[in-house]
Tab-separated table of C-alpha atoms in Angstrom:
chain	number	residue	atom	x	y	z
A	240	UNK	CA	10.642	69.461	34.395
A	241	UNK	CA	11.761	66.162	35.907
A	242	UNK	CA	14.569	64.308	34.153
A	243	UNK	CA	13.364	61.786	31.576
A	244	UNK	CA	13.743	58.124	32.750
A	245	UNK	CA	16.205	57.371	29.968
A	246	UNK	CA	17.961	59.546	27.469
A	247	UNK	CA	16.979	59.363	23.823
A	248	UNK	CA	20.441	58.060	22.935
A	249	UNK	CA	20.199	55.306	25.538
A	250	UNK	CA	16.743	54.267	24.314
A	251	UNK	CA	17.941	54.231	20.721
A	252	UNK	CA	20.831	51.987	21.740
A	253	UNK	CA	18.371	49.647	23.421
A	254	UNK	CA	16.245	49.539	20.284
A	255	UNK	CA	19.258	48.705	18.108
A	256	UNK	CA	20.253	45.993	20.562
A	257	UNK	CA	16.713	44.571	20.452
A	258	UNK	CA	16.690	44.507	16.655
A	259	UNK	CA	20.181	43.037	16.404
A	260	UNK	CA	19.267	40.096	18.644
A	261	UNK	CA	15.744	39.567	17.328
A	262	UNK	CA	14.718	36.123	16.108
A	263	UNK	CA	11.940	35.148	13.745
A	264	UNK	CA	9.395	32.707	15.124
A	265	UNK	CA	7.181	30.828	12.678
A	266	UNK	CA	3.637	30.199	13.842
A	267	UNK	CA	3.103	26.529	14.491
A	268	UNK	CA	0.470	25.150	12.142
A	269	UNK	CA	-1.663	22.572	13.859
A	270	UNK	CA	-2.967	20.108	11.243
A	271	UNK	CA	-6.689	19.452	11.494
A	272	UNK	CA	-7.151	16.473	13.783
A	273	UNK	CA	-9.419	13.926	12.246
A	274	UNK	CA	-11.804	12.538	14.827
A	275	UNK	CA	-12.961	9.746	12.583
A	276	UNK	CA	-11.096	6.551	13.368
A	277	UNK	CA	-11.082	3.145	11.769
A	278	UNK	CA	-11.775	0.218	14.054
A	279	UNK	CA	-10.338	-3.109	13.018
A	280	UNK	CA	-8.882	-6.371	14.184
A	281	UNK	CA	-5.403	-7.746	13.760
A	282	UNK	CA	-5.156	-10.937	11.748
A	283	UNK	CA	-3.689	-13.072	14.539
A	284	UNK	CA	-5.183	-12.076	17.869
A	285	UNK	CA	-8.456	-10.426	16.753
A	286	UNK	CA	-7.840	-7.413	19.025
A	287	UNK	CA	-9.373	-4.107	17.908
A	288	UNK	CA	-7.021	-1.471	16.558
A	289	UNK	CA	-7.735	2.259	16.241
A	290	UNK	CA	-6.410	4.006	13.158
A	291	UNK	CA	-6.469	7.678	12.272
A	292	UNK	CA	-6.096	8.923	8.692
A	293	UNK	CA	-2.805	10.701	7.970
A	294	UNK	CA	-3.451	14.472	8.486
A	295	UNK	CA	-0.858	15.275	5.823
A	296	UNK	CA	-2.997	13.615	3.204
A	297	UNK	CA	-6.569	14.345	4.147
A	298	UNK	CA	-6.921	17.756	2.570
A	299	UNK	CA	-5.307	16.831	-0.722
A	300	UNK	CA	-7.396	16.268	-3.839
A	301	UNK	CA	-7.255	13.049	-5.749
A	302	UNK	CA	-8.993	11.368	-8.598
A	303	UNK	CA	-11.107	8.293	-7.968
A	304	UNK	CA	-10.690	5.272	-10.166
A	305	UNK	CA	-13.833	4.190	-12.080
A	306	UNK	CA	-16.156	2.296	-9.725
A	307	UNK	CA	-19.591	0.779	-9.484
A	308	UNK	CA	-20.261	2.059	-5.964
A	309	UNK	CA	-23.321	1.149	-3.873
A	310	UNK	CA	-23.983	2.701	-0.464
A	311	UNK	CA	-26.044	0.488	1.859
A	312	UNK	CA	-27.369	2.726	4.638
A	313	UNK	CA	-29.146	1.847	7.864
A	314	UNK	CA	-32.209	4.030	8.554
A	315	UNK	CA	-33.757	1.962	11.369
A	316	UNK	CA	-35.499	3.445	14.383
A	317	UNK	CA	-32.232	3.839	16.315
A	318	UNK	CA	-31.003	6.355	13.735
A	319	UNK	CA	-32.584	9.641	14.773
A	320	UNK	CA	-33.670	12.163	12.093
A	321	UNK	CA	-30.777	14.518	12.849
A	322	UNK	CA	-28.355	11.603	12.657
A	323	UNK	CA	-29.774	10.444	9.345
A	324	UNK	CA	-29.130	13.937	7.985
A	325	UNK	CA	-25.486	13.433	8.944
A	326	UNK	CA	-25.438	10.217	6.913
A	327	UNK	CA	-26.777	12.121	3.888
A	328	UNK	CA	-24.103	14.801	4.359
A	329	UNK	CA	-21.511	12.017	4.358
A	330	UNK	CA	-22.948	10.648	1.100
A	331	UNK	CA	-22.987	14.115	-0.484
A	332	UNK	CA	-19.385	14.758	0.582
A	333	UNK	CA	-18.381	11.414	-0.869
A	334	UNK	CA	-20.054	12.383	-4.157
A	335	UNK	CA	-17.922	15.535	-4.243
A	336	UNK	CA	-14.724	13.479	-4.043
A	337	UNK	CA	-15.679	11.104	-6.869
A	338	UNK	CA	-15.428	11.425	-10.631
A	339	UNK	CA	-19.107	10.776	-11.273
A	340	UNK	CA	-20.063	9.830	-14.800
A	341	UNK	CA	-21.187	7.041	-17.094
A	342	UNK	CA	-17.563	6.219	-17.943
A	343	UNK	CA	-16.221	7.043	-14.467
A	344	UNK	CA	-17.843	6.256	-11.112
A	345	UNK	CA	-21.492	5.253	-10.952
A	346	UNK	CA	-23.309	5.500	-7.616
A	347	UNK	CA	-26.400	3.787	-6.190
A	348	UNK	CA	-27.990	3.898	-2.727
A	349	UNK	CA	-29.763	1.021	-0.966
A	350	UNK	CA	-31.753	2.159	2.074
A	351	UNK	CA	-32.798	-0.397	4.679
A	352	UNK	CA	-34.494	-1.010	8.009
A	353	UNK	CA	-36.941	-3.938	8.364
A	354	UNK	CA	-37.514	-3.532	4.629
A	355	UNK	CA	-35.133	-2.606	1.824
A	356	UNK	CA	-35.569	0.201	-0.683
A	357	UNK	CA	-33.296	0.935	-3.620
A	358	UNK	CA	-33.327	4.740	-3.664
A	359	UNK	CA	-31.639	4.969	-7.092
A	360	UNK	CA	-29.609	2.726	-9.363
A	361	UNK	CA	-26.136	2.908	-10.869
A	362	UNK	CA	-27.636	3.929	-14.202
A	363	UNK	CA	-29.726	6.812	-12.860
A	364	UNK	CA	-27.361	9.731	-12.174
A	365	UNK	CA	-24.222	10.510	-14.155
A	366	UNK	CA	-23.459	13.995	-12.764
A	367	UNK	CA	-22.826	15.232	-9.235
A	368	UNK	CA	-25.651	17.783	-9.139
A	369	UNK	CA	-28.397	15.256	-9.879
A	370	UNK	CA	-26.742	12.671	-7.644
A	371	UNK	CA	-26.673	15.040	-4.657
A	372	UNK	CA	-30.280	16.075	-5.264
A	373	UNK	CA	-31.283	12.410	-5.198
A	374	UNK	CA	-29.356	11.911	-1.947
A	375	UNK	CA	-31.143	14.892	-0.379
A	376	UNK	CA	-34.540	13.299	-1.150
A	377	UNK	CA	-33.822	10.076	0.782
A	378	UNK	CA	-36.072	9.504	3.814
A	379	UNK	CA	-35.544	7.049	6.722
A	380	UNK	CA	-37.558	3.816	6.830
A	381	UNK	CA	-37.849	3.745	10.652
A	382	UNK	CA	-37.972	0.139	11.985
A	383	UNK	CA	-35.787	-2.984	12.049
A	384	UNK	CA	-32.179	-3.685	11.018
A	385	UNK	CA	-32.183	-6.258	8.215
A	386	UNK	CA	-28.593	-5.774	7.129
A	387	UNK	CA	-28.240	-9.195	5.540
A	388	UNK	CA	-31.328	-8.615	3.408
A	389	UNK	CA	-29.946	-5.229	2.327
A	390	UNK	CA	-26.625	-6.747	1.223
A	391	UNK	CA	-28.478	-9.495	-0.670
A	392	UNK	CA	-30.700	-6.927	-2.404
A	393	UNK	CA	-27.663	-4.870	-3.406
A	394	UNK	CA	-25.947	-7.954	-4.812
A	395	UNK	CA	-28.989	-9.315	-6.681
A	396	UNK	CA	-30.563	-6.053	-7.868
A	397	UNK	CA	-28.147	-3.103	-7.663
A	398	UNK	CA	-24.966	-4.799	-8.920
A	399	UNK	CA	-26.518	-6.031	-12.168
A	400	UNK	CA	-25.986	-4.904	-15.738
A	401	UNK	CA	-29.713	-4.207	-15.981
A	402	UNK	CA	-29.361	-1.696	-13.145
A	403	UNK	CA	-26.265	-0.052	-14.602
A	404	UNK	CA	-23.390	-2.155	-13.309
A	405	UNK	CA	-20.744	-2.659	-15.971
A	406	UNK	CA	-19.676	-6.087	-17.279
A	407	UNK	CA	-16.859	-7.896	-15.524
A	408	UNK	CA	-14.877	-7.780	-18.749
A	409	UNK	CA	-14.486	-4.040	-18.217
A	410	UNK	CA	-12.484	-4.587	-15.000
A	411	UNK	CA	-14.531	-1.957	-13.153
A	412	UNK	CA	-14.306	-2.430	-9.379
A	413	UNK	CA	-17.553	-3.244	-7.551
A	414	UNK	CA	-17.617	-1.578	-4.119
A	415	UNK	CA	-20.274	-1.589	-1.385
A	416	UNK	CA	-20.080	0.657	1.684
A	417	UNK	CA	-22.372	-0.454	4.522
A	418	UNK	CA	-23.210	2.136	7.215
A	419	UNK	CA	-24.977	0.891	10.356
A	420	UNK	CA	-25.326	1.718	14.049
A	421	UNK	CA	-26.806	-1.505	15.375
A	422	UNK	CA	-26.777	-5.272	15.444
A	423	UNK	CA	-28.298	-7.004	12.397
A	424	UNK	CA	-31.583	-8.813	13.044
A	425	UNK	CA	-30.746	-11.355	10.354
A	426	UNK	CA	-27.683	-13.329	9.282
A	427	UNK	CA	-24.941	-11.431	7.462
A	428	UNK	CA	-22.079	-13.925	7.285
A	429	UNK	CA	-23.229	-16.142	4.415
A	430	UNK	CA	-24.751	-13.431	2.250
A	431	UNK	CA	-21.662	-11.227	2.707
A	432	UNK	CA	-19.392	-14.120	1.749
A	433	UNK	CA	-21.512	-14.696	-1.349
A	434	UNK	CA	-21.316	-11.015	-2.273
A	435	UNK	CA	-17.542	-10.970	-1.834
A	436	UNK	CA	-17.213	-14.151	-3.895
A	437	UNK	CA	-19.143	-12.456	-6.698
A	438	UNK	CA	-16.465	-9.747	-6.846
A	439	UNK	CA	-17.958	-7.084	-4.568
A	440	UNK	CA	-15.517	-5.384	-2.191
A	441	UNK	CA	-17.325	-4.546	1.058
A	442	UNK	CA	-16.452	-1.758	3.504
A	443	UNK	CA	-18.295	-1.784	6.849
A	444	UNK	CA	-18.759	1.452	8.790
A	445	UNK	CA	-20.036	1.125	12.360
A	446	UNK	CA	-21.455	4.007	14.378
A	447	UNK	CA	-22.006	4.205	18.144
A	448	UNK	CA	-23.726	0.927	19.166
A	449	UNK	CA	-22.709	-1.015	16.052
A	450	UNK	CA	-21.805	-4.663	16.613
A	451	UNK	CA	-18.138	-5.091	15.797
A	452	UNK	CA	-18.310	-8.818	15.151
A	453	UNK	CA	-21.034	-8.276	12.532
A	454	UNK	CA	-18.969	-5.576	10.838
A	455	UNK	CA	-16.038	-7.966	10.631
A	456	UNK	CA	-18.224	-10.721	9.176
A	457	UNK	CA	-19.445	-8.374	6.456
A	458	UNK	CA	-16.204	-6.710	5.396
A	459	UNK	CA	-13.592	-7.761	2.881
A	460	UNK	CA	-10.050	-8.566	3.961
A	461	UNK	CA	-7.737	-7.205	5.148
A	462	UNK	CA	-10.141	-6.121	7.878
A	463	UNK	CA	-7.898	-3.275	9.044
A	464	UNK	CA	-8.551	-1.585	5.702
A	465	UNK	CA	-12.262	-2.382	5.402
A	466	UNK	CA	-13.785	-1.958	8.889
A	467	UNK	CA	-14.269	1.511	10.376
A	468	UNK	CA	-15.879	2.833	13.516
A	469	UNK	CA	-16.972	6.324	14.614
A	470	UNK	CA	-18.431	7.118	18.010
A	471	UNK	CA	-21.284	9.301	16.742
A	472	UNK	CA	-22.988	10.279	13.521
A	473	UNK	CA	-21.735	13.785	14.228
A	474	UNK	CA	-18.267	12.804	12.969
A	475	UNK	CA	-19.128	10.277	10.267
A	476	UNK	CA	-18.462	12.825	7.529
A	477	UNK	CA	-14.832	12.864	8.694
A	478	UNK	CA	-14.474	9.442	7.094
A	479	UNK	CA	-14.786	11.113	3.704
A	480	UNK	CA	-11.063	11.837	3.678
A	481	UNK	CA	-10.206	8.223	4.485
A	482	UNK	CA	-12.398	6.877	1.685
A	483	UNK	CA	-10.984	9.490	-0.660
A	484	UNK	CA	-7.530	7.997	-0.081
A	485	UNK	CA	-8.849	4.467	-0.419
A	486	UNK	CA	-10.767	5.047	-3.641
A	487	UNK	CA	-8.085	7.111	-5.380
A	488	UNK	CA	-6.564	5.780	-8.562
A	489	UNK	CA	-3.033	4.688	-7.535
A	490	UNK	CA	-1.842	5.065	-11.124
A	491	UNK	CA	-2.392	8.842	-11.139
A	492	UNK	CA	0.175	11.332	-9.868
A	493	UNK	CA	-1.729	13.968	-7.814
A	494	UNK	CA	1.174	16.419	-8.197
A	495	UNK	CA	0.902	16.167	-11.978
A	496	UNK	CA	-2.840	16.811	-11.736
A	497	UNK	CA	-2.249	20.223	-10.156
A	498	UNK	CA	-1.212	21.445	-6.721
A	499	UNK	CA	-0.792	24.664	-4.717
A	500	UNK	CA	2.648	24.012	-3.188
A	501	UNK	CA	4.917	27.072	-3.465
A	502	UNK	CA	8.113	25.034	-3.868
A	503	UNK	CA	7.969	21.225	-4.060
A	504	UNK	CA	5.059	18.773	-4.357
A	505	UNK	CA	5.664	15.257	-3.005
A	506	UNK	CA	3.539	12.365	-4.285
A	507	UNK	CA	2.327	10.257	-1.355
A	508	UNK	CA	0.181	7.280	-2.357
A	509	UNK	CA	-2.672	8.950	-4.233
A	510	UNK	CA	-2.248	12.176	-2.279
A	511	UNK	CA	0.462	14.801	-1.854
A	512	UNK	CA	2.136	17.122	0.603
A	513	UNK	CA	4.348	20.193	0.217
A	514	UNK	CA	8.052	20.679	0.987
A	515	UNK	CA	10.375	23.662	0.775
A	516	UNK	CA	13.701	24.106	-0.930
A	517	UNK	CA	16.893	24.124	1.123
A	518	UNK	CA	17.118	27.200	3.325
A	519	UNK	CA	13.344	27.578	3.678
A	520	UNK	CA	10.758	26.355	6.158
A	521	UNK	CA	7.130	25.403	5.555
A	522	UNK	CA	4.614	27.926	6.842
A	523	UNK	CA	1.554	27.140	8.944
A	524	UNK	CA	-0.644	26.799	5.835
A	525	UNK	CA	1.497	23.777	4.812
A	526	UNK	CA	1.795	25.245	1.308
A	527	UNK	CA	3.994	28.353	1.281
A	528	UNK	CA	7.623	28.742	2.399
A	529	UNK	CA	9.671	31.345	4.284
A	530	UNK	CA	13.464	31.739	4.360
A	531	UNK	CA	15.378	30.584	7.409
A	532	UNK	CA	16.948	33.647	9.025
A	533	UNK	CA	20.107	31.795	10.072
A	534	UNK	CA	20.868	30.582	6.535
A	535	UNK	CA	20.150	34.020	5.113
A	536	UNK	CA	22.803	35.454	7.461
A	537	UNK	CA	25.283	32.757	6.473
A	538	UNK	CA	24.767	33.618	2.841
A	539	UNK	CA	25.677	37.259	3.483
A	540	UNK	CA	28.776	36.362	5.465
A	541	UNK	CA	29.947	33.857	2.879
A	542	UNK	CA	30.163	36.382	0.053
A	543	UNK	CA	28.759	39.874	0.526
A	544	UNK	CA	29.384	40.673	-3.147
A	545	UNK	CA	26.870	38.187	-4.456
A	546	UNK	CA	23.707	39.764	-5.828
A	547	UNK	CA	21.631	37.285	-3.855
A	548	UNK	CA	23.431	38.226	-0.648
A	549	UNK	CA	22.981	41.911	-1.365
A	550	UNK	CA	19.252	41.435	-1.845
A	551	UNK	CA	19.022	39.528	1.418
A	552	UNK	CA	20.995	42.256	3.182
A	553	UNK	CA	18.739	44.950	1.710
A	554	UNK	CA	15.611	43.155	2.883
A	555	UNK	CA	17.065	42.724	6.350
A	556	UNK	CA	18.100	46.367	6.488
A	557	UNK	CA	14.684	47.590	5.348
A	558	UNK	CA	12.960	45.405	7.916
A	559	UNK	CA	15.264	46.681	10.663
A	560	UNK	CA	14.678	50.323	9.669
A	561	UNK	CA	10.929	49.827	9.638
A	562	UNK	CA	10.961	48.227	13.091
A	563	UNK	CA	13.244	50.918	14.443
A	564	UNK	CA	11.183	53.739	12.948
A	565	UNK	CA	8.000	52.356	14.464
A	566	UNK	CA	9.615	52.097	17.899
A	567	UNK	CA	11.097	55.614	17.672
A	568	UNK	CA	7.712	57.070	16.712
A	569	UNK	CA	6.124	55.320	19.655
A	570	UNK	CA	8.926	56.498	21.950
A	571	UNK	CA	8.589	60.104	20.786
A	572	UNK	CA	4.839	59.953	21.356
A	573	UNK	CA	5.332	58.662	24.904
A	574	UNK	CA	7.966	61.328	25.589
A	575	UNK	CA	5.636	64.070	24.375
A	576	UNK	CA	2.809	62.819	26.582
A	577	UNK	CA	5.078	62.730	29.634
A	578	UNK	CA	6.273	66.278	28.962
A	579	UNK	CA	2.680	67.476	28.537
A	580	UNK	CA	1.667	65.784	31.791
A	581	UNK	CA	4.578	67.318	33.684
A	582	UNK	CA	3.677	70.783	32.341
A	583	UNK	CA	0.136	70.351	33.561
A	584	UNK	CA	1.352	69.202	36.963
A	585	UNK	CA	3.746	72.189	37.107
A	586	UNK	CA	0.871	74.621	36.486
A	587	UNK	CA	-1.108	72.955	39.250
């Protein structure tokens, strides 16, 4: 039998050396990149600015403040059927983020092309299930882009007490979100100014070929917080997270409402993110924590009699034994196969 490439003792020494110098590498957690971007102008030079929602906040739940919320959606010929389905997914996702109810947020939808159709009123649906069913039944209107007429209809017919809008004395915010992919075929500046003067806060969402100047004429100020742009309908639902931040009640502490952070929850403007205690690092899931190996070693060296240090040492020892055992088993298996192969070659 030929001599084995390395003695068992030498291999064991290599294994111990490998374990002694091993380091723990945490997997890098890449936060989900939000492709939806807001498109706005600066107040002084009117140059467009691209903004991306903070990834640390987008997956965190929040509670919307009570609103009278009206979606004004473009369903003209330029919006293809598959794209219009994306708009309805966006509306349904928005419904999931809201506290829908008669005493919470009320939702209406105004659908427009060359004509305007109020799909349902603020007084019609006070629970999410019925609201989402109503959204699913909306059909496109096909021709024209009468955005100004749609805003006027929302102001005169949807935002009225008769239709379910609450009295001004109740201090319930009136919000309109306009979604369009084209240039209006009528005037939007005056009617939008009238709507804003009546107390309606307007957000303008442009898609693909949307006219930026028209979006800016429609929206409330500051424009950088009220004008958004996405390149395709395929990513419009990504704006849900941005609106969730915007429509959250700033007076509510999301950490107090419940969170899944293992160690520390940090309130961050109607959202939250997780942090770890000293000596720990945040894992890739951005929720749980793992001990830093270097600080664990320092704790053992500082006082080996401490119970905490003993527990750390025991865990390290067990981990080392398990790694070593696995490598020895693998080594023995390889050695046995080599010996078997050499025996077969010797017989040949």
